[in-house]
Coordinates of C-alpha atoms in Angstrom, one line a residue:
X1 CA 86.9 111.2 104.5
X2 CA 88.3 111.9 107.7
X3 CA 85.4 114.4 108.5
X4 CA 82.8 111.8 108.7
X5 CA 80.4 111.4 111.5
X6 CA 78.0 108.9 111.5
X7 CA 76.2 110.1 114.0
X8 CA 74.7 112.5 111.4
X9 CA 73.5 109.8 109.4
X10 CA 69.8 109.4 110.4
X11 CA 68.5 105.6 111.1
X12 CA 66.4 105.5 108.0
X13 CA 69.7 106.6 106.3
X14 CA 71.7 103.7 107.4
X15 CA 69.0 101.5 107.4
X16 CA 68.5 101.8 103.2
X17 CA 72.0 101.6 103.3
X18 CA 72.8 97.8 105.0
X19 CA 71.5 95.2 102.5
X20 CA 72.7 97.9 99.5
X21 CA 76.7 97.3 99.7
X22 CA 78.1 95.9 97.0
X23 CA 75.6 96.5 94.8
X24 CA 75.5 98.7 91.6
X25 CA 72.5 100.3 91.3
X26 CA 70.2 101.6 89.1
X27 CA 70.2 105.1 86.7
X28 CA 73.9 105.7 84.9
X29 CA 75.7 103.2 87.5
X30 CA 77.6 100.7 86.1
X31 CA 80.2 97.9 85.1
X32 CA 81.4 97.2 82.4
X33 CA 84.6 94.9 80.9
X34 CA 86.2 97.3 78.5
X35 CA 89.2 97.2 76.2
X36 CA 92.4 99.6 75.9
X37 CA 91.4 101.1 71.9
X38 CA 93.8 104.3 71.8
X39 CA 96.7 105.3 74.2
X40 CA 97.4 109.2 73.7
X41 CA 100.1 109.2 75.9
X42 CA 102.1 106.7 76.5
X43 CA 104.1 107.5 79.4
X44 CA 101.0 108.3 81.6
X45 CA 99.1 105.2 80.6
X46 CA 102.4 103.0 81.6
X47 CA 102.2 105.0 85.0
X48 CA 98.2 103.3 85.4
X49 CA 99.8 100.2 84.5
X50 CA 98.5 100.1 80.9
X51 CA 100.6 98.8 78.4
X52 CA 98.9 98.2 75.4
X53 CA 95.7 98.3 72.6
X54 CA 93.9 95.6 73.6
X55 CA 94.6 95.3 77.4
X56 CA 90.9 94.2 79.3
X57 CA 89.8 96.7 82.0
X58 CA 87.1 97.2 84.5
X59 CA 85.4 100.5 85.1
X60 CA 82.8 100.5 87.8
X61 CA 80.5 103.3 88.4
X62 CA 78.1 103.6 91.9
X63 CA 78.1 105.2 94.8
X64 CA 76.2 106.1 98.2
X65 CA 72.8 103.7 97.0
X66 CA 69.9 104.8 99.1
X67 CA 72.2 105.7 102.0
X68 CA 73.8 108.6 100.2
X69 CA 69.7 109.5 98.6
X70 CA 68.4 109.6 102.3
X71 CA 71.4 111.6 103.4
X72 CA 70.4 114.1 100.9
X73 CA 66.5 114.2 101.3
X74 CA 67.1 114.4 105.0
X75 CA 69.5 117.8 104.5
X76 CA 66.7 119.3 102.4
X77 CA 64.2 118.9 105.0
X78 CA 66.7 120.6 107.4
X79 CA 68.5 123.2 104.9
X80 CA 64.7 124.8 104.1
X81 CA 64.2 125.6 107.2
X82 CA 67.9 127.2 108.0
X83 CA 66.4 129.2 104.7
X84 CA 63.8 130.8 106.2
X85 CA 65.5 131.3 109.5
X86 CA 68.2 133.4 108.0
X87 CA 66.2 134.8 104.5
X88 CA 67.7 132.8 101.6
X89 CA 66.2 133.4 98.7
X90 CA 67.6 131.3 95.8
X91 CA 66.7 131.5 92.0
X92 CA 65.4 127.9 91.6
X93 CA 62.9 126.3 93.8
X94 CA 64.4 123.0 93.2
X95 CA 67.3 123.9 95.5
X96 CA 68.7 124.5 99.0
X97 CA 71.3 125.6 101.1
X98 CA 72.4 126.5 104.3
X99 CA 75.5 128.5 105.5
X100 CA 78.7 126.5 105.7
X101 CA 79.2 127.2 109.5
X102 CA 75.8 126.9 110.5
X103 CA 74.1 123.9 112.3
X104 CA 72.7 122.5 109.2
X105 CA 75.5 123.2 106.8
X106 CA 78.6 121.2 109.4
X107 CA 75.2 118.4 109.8
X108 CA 75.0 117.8 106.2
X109 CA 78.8 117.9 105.5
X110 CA 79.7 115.3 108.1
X111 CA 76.6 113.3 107.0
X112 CA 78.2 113.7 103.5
X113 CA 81.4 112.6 104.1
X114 CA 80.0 109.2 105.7
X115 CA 78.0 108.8 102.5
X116 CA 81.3 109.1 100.6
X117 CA 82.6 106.7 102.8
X118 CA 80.1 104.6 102.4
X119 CA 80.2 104.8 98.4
X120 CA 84.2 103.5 98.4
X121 CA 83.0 100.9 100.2
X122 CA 80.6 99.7 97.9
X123 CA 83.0 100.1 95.2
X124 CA 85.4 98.6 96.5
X125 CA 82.9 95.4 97.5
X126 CA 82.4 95.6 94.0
X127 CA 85.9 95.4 92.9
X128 CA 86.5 92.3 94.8
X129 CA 83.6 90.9 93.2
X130 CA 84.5 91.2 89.9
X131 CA 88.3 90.0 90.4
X132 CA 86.7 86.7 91.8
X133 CA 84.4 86.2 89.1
X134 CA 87.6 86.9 86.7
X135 CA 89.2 83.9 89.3
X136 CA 86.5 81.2 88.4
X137 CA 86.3 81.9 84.9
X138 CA 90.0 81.9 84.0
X139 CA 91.2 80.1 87.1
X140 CA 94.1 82.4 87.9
X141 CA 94.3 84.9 90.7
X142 CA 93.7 88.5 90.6
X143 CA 97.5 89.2 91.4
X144 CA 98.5 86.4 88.2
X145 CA 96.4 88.8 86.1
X146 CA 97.4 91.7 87.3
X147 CA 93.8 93.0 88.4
X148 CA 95.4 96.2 90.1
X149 CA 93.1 99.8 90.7
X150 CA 94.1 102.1 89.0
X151 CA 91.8 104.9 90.7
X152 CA 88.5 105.4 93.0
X153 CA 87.3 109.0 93.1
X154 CA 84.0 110.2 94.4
X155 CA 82.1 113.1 92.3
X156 CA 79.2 115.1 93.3
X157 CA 80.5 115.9 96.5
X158 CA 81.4 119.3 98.1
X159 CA 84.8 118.7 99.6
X160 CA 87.1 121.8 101.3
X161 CA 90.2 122.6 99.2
X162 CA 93.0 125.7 98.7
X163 CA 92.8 127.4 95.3
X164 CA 94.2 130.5 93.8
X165 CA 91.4 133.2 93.7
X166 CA 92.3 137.0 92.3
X167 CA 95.9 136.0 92.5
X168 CA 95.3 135.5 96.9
X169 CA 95.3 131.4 97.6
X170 CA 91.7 131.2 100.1
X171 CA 89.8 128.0 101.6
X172 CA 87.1 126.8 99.4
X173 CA 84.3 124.8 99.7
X174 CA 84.2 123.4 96.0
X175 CA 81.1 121.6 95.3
X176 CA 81.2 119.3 91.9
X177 CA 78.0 118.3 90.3
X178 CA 78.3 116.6 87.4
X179 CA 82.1 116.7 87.4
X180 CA 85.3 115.3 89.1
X181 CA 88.4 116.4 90.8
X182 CA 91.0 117.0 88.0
X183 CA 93.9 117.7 89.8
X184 CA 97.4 118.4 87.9
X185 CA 100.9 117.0 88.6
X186 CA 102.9 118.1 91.7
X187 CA 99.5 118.2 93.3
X188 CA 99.9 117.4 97.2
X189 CA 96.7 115.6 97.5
X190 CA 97.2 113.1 94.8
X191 CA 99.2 109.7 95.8
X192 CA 102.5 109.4 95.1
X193 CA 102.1 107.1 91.6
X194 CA 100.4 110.1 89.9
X195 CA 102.7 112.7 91.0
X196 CA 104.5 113.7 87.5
X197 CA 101.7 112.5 85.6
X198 CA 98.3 114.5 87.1
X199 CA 95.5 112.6 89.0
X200 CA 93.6 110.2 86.5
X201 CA 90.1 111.6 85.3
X202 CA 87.6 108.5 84.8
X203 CA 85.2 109.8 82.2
X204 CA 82.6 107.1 81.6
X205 CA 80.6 106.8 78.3
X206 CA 77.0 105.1 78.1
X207 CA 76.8 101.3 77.4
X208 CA 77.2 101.5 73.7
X209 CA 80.2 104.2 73.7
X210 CA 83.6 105.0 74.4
X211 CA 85.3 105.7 77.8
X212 CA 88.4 107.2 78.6
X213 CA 91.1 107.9 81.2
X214 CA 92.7 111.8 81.7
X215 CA 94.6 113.0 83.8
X216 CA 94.3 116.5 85.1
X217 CA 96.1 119.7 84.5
X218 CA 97.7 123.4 85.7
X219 CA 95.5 125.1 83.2
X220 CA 92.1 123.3 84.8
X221 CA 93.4 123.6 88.3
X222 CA 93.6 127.7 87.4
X223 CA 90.4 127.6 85.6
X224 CA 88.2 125.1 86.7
X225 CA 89.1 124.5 90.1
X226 CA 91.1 121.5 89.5
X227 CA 87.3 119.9 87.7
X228 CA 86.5 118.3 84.4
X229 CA 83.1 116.6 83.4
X230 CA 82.5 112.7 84.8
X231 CA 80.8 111.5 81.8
X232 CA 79.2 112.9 78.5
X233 CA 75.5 114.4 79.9
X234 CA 72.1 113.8 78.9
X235 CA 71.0 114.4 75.9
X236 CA 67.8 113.2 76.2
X237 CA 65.6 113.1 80.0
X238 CA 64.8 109.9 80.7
X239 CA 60.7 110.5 80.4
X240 CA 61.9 111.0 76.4
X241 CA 64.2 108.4 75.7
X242 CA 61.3 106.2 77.0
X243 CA 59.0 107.3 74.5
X244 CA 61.2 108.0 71.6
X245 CA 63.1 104.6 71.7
X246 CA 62.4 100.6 72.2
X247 CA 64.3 98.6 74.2
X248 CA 64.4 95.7 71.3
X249 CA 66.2 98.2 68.9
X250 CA 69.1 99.0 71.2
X251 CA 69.4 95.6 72.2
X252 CA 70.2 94.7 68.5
X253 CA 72.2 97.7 68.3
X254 CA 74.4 96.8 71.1
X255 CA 74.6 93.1 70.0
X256 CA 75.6 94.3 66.5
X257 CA 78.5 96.5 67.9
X258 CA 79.6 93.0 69.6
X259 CA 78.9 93.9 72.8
X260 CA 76.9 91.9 75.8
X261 CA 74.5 93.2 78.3
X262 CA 73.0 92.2 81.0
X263 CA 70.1 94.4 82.9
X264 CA 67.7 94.7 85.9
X265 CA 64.6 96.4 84.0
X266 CA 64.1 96.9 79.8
X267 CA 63.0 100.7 81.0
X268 CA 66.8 101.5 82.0
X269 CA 67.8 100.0 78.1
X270 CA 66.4 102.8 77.0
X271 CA 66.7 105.2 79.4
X272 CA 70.3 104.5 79.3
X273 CA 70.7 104.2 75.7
X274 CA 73.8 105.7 73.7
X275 CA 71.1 108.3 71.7
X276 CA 70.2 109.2 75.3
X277 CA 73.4 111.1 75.7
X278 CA 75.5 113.7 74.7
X279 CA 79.0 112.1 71.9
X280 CA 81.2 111.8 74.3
X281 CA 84.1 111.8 71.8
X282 CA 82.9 115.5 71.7
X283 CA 82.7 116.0 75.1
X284 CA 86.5 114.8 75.9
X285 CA 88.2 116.5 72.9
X286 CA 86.2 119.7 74.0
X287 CA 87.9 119.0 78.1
X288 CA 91.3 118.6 76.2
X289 CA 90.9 121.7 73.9
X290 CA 90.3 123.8 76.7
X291 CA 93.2 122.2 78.4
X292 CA 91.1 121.4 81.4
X293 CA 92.7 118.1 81.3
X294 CA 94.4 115.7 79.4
X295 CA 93.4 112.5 77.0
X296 CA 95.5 109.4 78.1
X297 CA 93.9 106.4 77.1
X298 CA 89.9 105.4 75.4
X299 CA 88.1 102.3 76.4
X300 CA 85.6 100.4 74.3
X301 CA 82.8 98.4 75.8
X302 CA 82.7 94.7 75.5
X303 CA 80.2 93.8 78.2
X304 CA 77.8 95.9 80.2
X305 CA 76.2 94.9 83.6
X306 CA 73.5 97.6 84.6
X307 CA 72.1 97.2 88.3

């Protein structure tokens, strides 16, 4: 993001940062070797470069590490004080703020913007990780197996955008928590590839479900702000699915289903398990009822490496 400074970033910041890149980490973060099961529309999948059932894939979920987490804990420090200084008062004690074009609130979005920086990085670290590990096992080269992104987008991240409010277009700050840019076809800010098909939505499941592949739509653009969901939600915190599931169980599960894990801590088996988390079958087909965005293609997991 262009409107990165680093200079925002504080020491500690960058300093949790260096010996993370190109590394997963821990929580929902992900990768996983998954397998083309539906294509809903043919035409857009061929556009991604995916031709068929059974086609291998790579999805690869991380970002920012501990640089992005410091970047964060180091605006709240900052954004409580803006608070009192200009009499915020918000509705949840867990949260903070400060005015866009104050001090604190240009600080924290240049610091942001280096933390998103930061995360495509790491994914992309990652991404050239896991094509060379595809090299030595089936001693052929990424570009002989056509090992080609399809799409890297950041979510949970406040980016400025133009949308249509009360029929007058207006600058936006749109902030997405839990949720991704969904943009639809024709869209200026989506590359060139994706121009008559909508900007691909990557909607991960947990390590024992389904993932898919939208693309976004007019409808969600006028609705949602050009958004749709970035995975299925909790179902479960992670303090219950400690106590209400073992680790041993969903490790048979898993293996049952025919599908291989590897992972840092037995805690995040559980904590991560699929019973922890909203169907996202459900979740999707409700995005695509409400025409938010658009199913292209669902991914089944065949291998799951958790950091």
């Amino acid at each position: 993001m262009m409107t990165a400074d680093p200079t925002k970033v504080s020491k500690r910041a960058k300093k949790r940062g260096l010996t993370q890149l190109g590394t997963l980490g821990a929580g929902n973060h992900y990768a996983e070797v998954q397998v083309v099961d539906e294509i809903y529309d043919e035409s857009a999948a061929s556009r991604m470069g995916i031709a068929k059932i059974g086609q291998v894939c790579i999805m690869i979920h991380s970002g920012s590490r501990g640089l992005g987490h410091q970047v964060a804990t180091d605006a709240l420090v900052t954004m409580e004080r803006a608070m009192a200084r200009d009499k915020i008062v918000l509705n949840d004690r867990q949260l903070s703020c400060a005015r866009i074009n104050s001090t604190e609130g240009q600080d924290y979005l240049k610091a942001m913007s280096a933390a998103a920086n930061y995360a495509w990085v790491n994914r992309s670290c990652m991404t050239y990780l896991a094509r060379r590990a595809f090299s030595k096992v089936f001693k052929k080269s990424p570009e002989e197996m056509d090992m080609h992104l399809i799409y890297d987008v950041c979510h949970n991240i406040a980016k400025v955008e133009r949308h249509e409010v009360d029929s007058v277009v207006k600058t936006l700050l749109v902030h997405r928590k839990g949720s991704t840019r969904a943009f639809p076809p024709h869209h200026p800010l989506i590359p060139v590839d994706y121009q008559f098909t909508g900007q691909p939505v990557l909607i991960g499941g947990t390590m024992g479900t389904c993932s898919y592949v939208l693309v976004g739509t007019e409808k969600g653009m006028t609705e949602t702000f050009g958004s749709t969901c970035h995975g299925a939600g909790r179902a479960l915190s992670r303090n219950a699915s400690r106590r209400k599931l073992h680790y041993e169980e969903v490790l048979a599960h898993l293996k049952s289903r025919g599908i291989s894990i590897r992972v840092a801590s037995p805690k995040l088996v559980t904590e991560e398990a699929p019973e922890s988390y909203k169907d996202v079958i459900n979740v999707v087909d409700t995005c695509q009822n409400a025409g938010i965005s658009r199913k292209v293609v669902k991914l089944r997991p065949i291998a799951v490496v958790k950091g």
